[in-house]
PDB file of C-alpha atoms in Angstrom:
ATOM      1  CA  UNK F 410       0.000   0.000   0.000  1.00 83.00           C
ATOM      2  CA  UNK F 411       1.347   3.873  -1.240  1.00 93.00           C
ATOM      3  CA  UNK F 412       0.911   5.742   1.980  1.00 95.00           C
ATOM      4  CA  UNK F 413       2.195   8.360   0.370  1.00 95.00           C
ATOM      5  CA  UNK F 414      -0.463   8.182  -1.989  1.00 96.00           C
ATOM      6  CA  UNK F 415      -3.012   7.877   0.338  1.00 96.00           C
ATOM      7  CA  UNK F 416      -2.714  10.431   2.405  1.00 97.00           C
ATOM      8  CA  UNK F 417      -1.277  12.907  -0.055  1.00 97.00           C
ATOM      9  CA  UNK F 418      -2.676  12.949  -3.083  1.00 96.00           C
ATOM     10  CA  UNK F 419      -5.982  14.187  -4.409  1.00 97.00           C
ATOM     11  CA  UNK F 420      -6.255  12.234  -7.770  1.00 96.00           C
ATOM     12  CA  UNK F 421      -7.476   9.102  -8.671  1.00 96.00           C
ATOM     13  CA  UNK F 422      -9.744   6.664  -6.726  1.00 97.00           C
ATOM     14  CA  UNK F 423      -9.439   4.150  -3.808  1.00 97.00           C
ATOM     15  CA  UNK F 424     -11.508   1.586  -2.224  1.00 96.00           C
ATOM     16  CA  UNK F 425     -13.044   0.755   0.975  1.00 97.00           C
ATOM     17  CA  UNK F 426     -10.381  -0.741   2.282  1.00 97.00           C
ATOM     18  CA  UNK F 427      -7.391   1.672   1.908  1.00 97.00           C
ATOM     19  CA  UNK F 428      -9.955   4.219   3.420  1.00 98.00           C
ATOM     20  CA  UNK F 429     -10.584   2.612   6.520  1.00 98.00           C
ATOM     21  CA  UNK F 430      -6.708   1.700   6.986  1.00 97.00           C
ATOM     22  CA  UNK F 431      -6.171   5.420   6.543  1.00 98.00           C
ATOM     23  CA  UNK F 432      -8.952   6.461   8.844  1.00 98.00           C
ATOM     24  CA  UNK F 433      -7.879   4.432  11.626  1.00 98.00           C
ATOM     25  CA  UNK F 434      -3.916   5.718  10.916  1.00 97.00           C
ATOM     26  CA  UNK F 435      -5.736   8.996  11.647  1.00 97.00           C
ATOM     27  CA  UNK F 436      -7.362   8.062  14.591  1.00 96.00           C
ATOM     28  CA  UNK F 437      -4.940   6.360  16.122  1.00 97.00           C
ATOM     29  CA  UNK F 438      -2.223   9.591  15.047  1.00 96.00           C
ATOM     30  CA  UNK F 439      -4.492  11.808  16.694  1.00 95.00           C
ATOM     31  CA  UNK F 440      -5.339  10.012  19.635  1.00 95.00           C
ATOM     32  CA  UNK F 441      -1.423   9.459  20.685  1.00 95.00           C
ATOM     33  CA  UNK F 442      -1.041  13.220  20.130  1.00 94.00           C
ATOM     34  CA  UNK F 443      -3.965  14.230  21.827  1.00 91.00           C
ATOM     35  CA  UNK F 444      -2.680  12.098  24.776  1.00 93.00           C
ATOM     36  CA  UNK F 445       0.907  13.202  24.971  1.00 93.00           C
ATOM     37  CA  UNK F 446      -0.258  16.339  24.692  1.00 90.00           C
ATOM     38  CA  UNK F 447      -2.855  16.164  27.574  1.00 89.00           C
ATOM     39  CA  UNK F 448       0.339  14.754  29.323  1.00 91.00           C
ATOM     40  CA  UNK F 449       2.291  18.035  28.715  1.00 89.00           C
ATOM     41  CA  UNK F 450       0.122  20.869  29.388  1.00 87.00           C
ATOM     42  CA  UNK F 451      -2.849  19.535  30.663  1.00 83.00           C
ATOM     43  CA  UNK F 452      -6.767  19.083  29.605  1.00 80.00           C
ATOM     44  CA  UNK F 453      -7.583  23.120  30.887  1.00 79.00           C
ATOM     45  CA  UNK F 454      -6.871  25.920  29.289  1.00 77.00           C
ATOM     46  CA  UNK F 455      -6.464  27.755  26.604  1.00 82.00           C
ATOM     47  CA  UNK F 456      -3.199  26.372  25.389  1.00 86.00           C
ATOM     48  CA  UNK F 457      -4.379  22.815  24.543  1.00 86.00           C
ATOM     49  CA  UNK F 458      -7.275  24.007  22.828  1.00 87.00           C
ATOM     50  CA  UNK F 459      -4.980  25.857  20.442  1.00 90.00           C
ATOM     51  CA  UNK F 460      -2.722  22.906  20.443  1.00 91.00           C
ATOM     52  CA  UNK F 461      -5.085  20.360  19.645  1.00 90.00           C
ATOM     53  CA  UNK F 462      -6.419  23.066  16.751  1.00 93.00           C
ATOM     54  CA  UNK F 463      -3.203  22.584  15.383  1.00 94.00           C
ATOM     55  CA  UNK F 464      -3.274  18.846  15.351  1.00 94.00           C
ATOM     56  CA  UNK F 465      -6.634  19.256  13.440  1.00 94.00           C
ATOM     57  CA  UNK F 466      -4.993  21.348  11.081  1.00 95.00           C
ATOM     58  CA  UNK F 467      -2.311  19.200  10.221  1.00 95.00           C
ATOM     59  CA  UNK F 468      -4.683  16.312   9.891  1.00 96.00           C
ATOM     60  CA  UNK F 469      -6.832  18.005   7.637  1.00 96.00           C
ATOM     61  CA  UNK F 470      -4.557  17.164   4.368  1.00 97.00           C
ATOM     62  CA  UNK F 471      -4.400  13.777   4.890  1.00 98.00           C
ATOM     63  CA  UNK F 472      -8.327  13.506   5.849  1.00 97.00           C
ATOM     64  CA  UNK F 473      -9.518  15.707   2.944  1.00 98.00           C
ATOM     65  CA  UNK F 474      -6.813  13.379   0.929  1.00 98.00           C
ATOM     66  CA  UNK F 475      -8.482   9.760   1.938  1.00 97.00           C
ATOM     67  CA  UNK F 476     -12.141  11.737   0.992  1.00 98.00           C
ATOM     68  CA  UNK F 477     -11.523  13.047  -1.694  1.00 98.00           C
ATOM     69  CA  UNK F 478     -10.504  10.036  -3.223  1.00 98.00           C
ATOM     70  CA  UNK F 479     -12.956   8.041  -1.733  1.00 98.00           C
ATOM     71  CA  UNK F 480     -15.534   9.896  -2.861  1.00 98.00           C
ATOM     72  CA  UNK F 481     -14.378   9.783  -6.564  1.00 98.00           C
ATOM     73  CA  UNK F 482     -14.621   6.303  -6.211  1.00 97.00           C
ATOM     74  CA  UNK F 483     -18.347   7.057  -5.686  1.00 97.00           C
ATOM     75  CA  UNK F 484     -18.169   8.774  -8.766  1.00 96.00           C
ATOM     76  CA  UNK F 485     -19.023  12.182  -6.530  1.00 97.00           C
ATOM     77  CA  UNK F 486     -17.218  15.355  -6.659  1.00 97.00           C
ATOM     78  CA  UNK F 487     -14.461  15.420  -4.288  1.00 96.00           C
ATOM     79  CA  UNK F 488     -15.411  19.194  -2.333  1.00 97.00           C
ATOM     80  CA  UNK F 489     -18.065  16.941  -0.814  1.00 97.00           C
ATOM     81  CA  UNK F 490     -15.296  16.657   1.594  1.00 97.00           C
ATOM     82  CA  UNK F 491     -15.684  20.372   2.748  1.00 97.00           C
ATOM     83  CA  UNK F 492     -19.264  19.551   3.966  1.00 97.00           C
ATOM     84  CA  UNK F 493     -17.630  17.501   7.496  1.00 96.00           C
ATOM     85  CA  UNK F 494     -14.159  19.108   7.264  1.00 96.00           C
ATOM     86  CA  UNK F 495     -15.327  23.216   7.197  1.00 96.00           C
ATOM     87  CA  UNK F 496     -17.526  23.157  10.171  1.00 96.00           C
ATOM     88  CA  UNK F 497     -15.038  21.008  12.281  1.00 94.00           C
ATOM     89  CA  UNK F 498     -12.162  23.540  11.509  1.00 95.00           C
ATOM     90  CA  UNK F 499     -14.622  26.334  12.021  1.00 94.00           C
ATOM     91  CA  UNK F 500     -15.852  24.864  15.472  1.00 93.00           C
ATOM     92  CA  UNK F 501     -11.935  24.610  16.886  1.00 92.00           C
ATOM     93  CA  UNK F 502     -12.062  28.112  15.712  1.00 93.00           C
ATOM     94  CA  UNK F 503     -14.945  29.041  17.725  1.00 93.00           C
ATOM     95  CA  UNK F 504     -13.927  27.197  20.739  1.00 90.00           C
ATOM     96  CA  UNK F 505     -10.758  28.637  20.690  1.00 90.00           C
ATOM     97  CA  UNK F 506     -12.074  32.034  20.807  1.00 91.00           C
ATOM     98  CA  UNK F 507     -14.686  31.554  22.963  1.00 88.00           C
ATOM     99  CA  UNK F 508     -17.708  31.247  21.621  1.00 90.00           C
ATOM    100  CA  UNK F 509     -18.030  27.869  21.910  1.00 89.00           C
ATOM    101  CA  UNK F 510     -16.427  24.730  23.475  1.00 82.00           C
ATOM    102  CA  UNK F 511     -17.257  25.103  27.110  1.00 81.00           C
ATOM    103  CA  UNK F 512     -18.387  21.502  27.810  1.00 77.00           C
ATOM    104  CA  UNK F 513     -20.469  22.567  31.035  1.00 77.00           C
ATOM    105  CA  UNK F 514     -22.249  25.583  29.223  1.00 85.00           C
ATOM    106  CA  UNK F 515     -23.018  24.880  25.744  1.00 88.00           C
ATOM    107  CA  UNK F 516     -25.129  27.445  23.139  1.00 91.00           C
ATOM    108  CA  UNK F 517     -26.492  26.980  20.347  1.00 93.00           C
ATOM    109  CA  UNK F 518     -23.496  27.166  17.726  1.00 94.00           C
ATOM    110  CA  UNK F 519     -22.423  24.028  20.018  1.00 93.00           C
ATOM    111  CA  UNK F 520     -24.965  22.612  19.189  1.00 94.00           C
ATOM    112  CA  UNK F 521     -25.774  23.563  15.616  1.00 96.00           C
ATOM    113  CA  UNK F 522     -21.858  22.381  15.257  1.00 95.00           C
ATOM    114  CA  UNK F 523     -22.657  18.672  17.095  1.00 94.00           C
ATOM    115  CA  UNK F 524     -26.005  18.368  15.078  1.00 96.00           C
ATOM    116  CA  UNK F 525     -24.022  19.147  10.964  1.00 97.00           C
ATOM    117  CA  UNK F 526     -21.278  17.109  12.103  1.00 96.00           C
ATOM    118  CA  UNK F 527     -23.571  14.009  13.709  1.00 97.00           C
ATOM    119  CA  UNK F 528     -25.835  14.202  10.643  1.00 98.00           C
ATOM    120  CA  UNK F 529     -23.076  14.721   7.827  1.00 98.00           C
ATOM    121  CA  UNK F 530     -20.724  12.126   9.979  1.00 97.00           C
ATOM    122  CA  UNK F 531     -23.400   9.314   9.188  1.00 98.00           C
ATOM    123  CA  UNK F 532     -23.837  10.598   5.454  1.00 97.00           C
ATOM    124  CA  UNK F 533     -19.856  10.078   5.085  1.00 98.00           C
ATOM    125  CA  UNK F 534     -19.922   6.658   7.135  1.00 97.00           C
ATOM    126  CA  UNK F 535     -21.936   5.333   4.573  1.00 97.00           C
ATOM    127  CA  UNK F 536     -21.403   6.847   2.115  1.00 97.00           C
ATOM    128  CA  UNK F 537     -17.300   6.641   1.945  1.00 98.00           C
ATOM    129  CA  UNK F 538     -16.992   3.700   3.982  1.00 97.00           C
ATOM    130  CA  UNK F 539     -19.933   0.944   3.657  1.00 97.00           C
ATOM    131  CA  UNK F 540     -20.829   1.461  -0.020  1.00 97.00           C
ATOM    132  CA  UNK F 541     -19.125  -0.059  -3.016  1.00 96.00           C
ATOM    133  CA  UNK F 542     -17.749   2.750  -5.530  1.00 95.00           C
ATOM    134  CA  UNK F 543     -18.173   2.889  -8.954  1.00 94.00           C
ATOM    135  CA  UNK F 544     -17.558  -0.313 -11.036  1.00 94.00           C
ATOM    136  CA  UNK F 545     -15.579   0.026 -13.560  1.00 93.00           C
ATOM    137  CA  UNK F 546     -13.861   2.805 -14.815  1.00 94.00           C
ATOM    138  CA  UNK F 547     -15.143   6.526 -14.178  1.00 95.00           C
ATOM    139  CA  UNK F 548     -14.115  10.352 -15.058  1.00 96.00           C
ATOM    140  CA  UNK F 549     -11.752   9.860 -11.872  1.00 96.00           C
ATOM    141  CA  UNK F 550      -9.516   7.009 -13.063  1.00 95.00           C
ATOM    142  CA  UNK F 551     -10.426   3.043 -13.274  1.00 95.00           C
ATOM    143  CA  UNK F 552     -11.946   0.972 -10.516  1.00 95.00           C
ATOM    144  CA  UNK F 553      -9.351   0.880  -8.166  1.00 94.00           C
ATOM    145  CA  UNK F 554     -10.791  -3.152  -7.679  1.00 92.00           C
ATOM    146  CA  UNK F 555     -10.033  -3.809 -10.836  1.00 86.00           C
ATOM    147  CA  UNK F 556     -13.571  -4.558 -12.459  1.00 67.00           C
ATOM    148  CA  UNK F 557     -14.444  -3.761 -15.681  1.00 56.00           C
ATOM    149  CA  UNK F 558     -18.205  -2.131 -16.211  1.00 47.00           C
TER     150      UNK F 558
END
């Protein structure tokens, strides 16, 4: 497997499988970070709030990579991406200014942020990771399976 391709590049197609090795990479990437770094300066405050916004940002190339493709497998457009990964950059925005992310007194942009990314979340669950793509070749490249239409 091209790791390099996966979480790099925008072009071409892949199937369910590479996608959910990527995702959990991902996962599993952010979750050591996210630990260490809960280790180093602690769960309160403003500083890991902008830290773990930064881990977010640096994940967002290799998560709008795996999508991308993986929706061009689904013969889709790959800015279908942008639907999950814009509001979750815009809500560690938010939270790190203030206007949202206090777990004890949420508003309504918490919520209106918990609700797009629930709803879209299950959209891109199926969508990207329990249905087939496209058999056969599409305007993306061929079936990355190797079946011809």
């Amino acid at each position: 497997m091209d790791f390099s391709y996966l979480f790099t590049s925008f072009e071409g197609r892949i199937s369910r499988q590479p996608y959910w090795i990527g995702v959990i990479i991902l996962i599993a990437a952010s979750l050591v970070i996210t630990f260490l770094l809960a280790l180093l300066v602690g769960i309160q405050g403003r500083s890991f709030l902008i830290l773990s916004f930064v881990i977010q940002l640096v994940l967002l190339y290799p998560s709008a990579a795996l999508m991308v493709k993986r929706f061009q497998d689904r013969n889709r457009a790959g800015w279908f991406a942008a639907l999950l990964l814009v509001p979750i950059i815009l809500q560690g925005i938010t939270n790190i200014i203030g206007l949202t992310g206090d777990p004890l007194n949420q508003g309504m942009l918490d919520y209106l942020f918990a609700a797009w990314i629930f709803v879209v979340g299950i959209w891109f669950f199926i969508e990207l990771g329990c249905l087939r793509g496209t058999v056969g070749p599409n305007q993306y490249g061929p079936d990355p399976l190797g079946e011809k239409a």
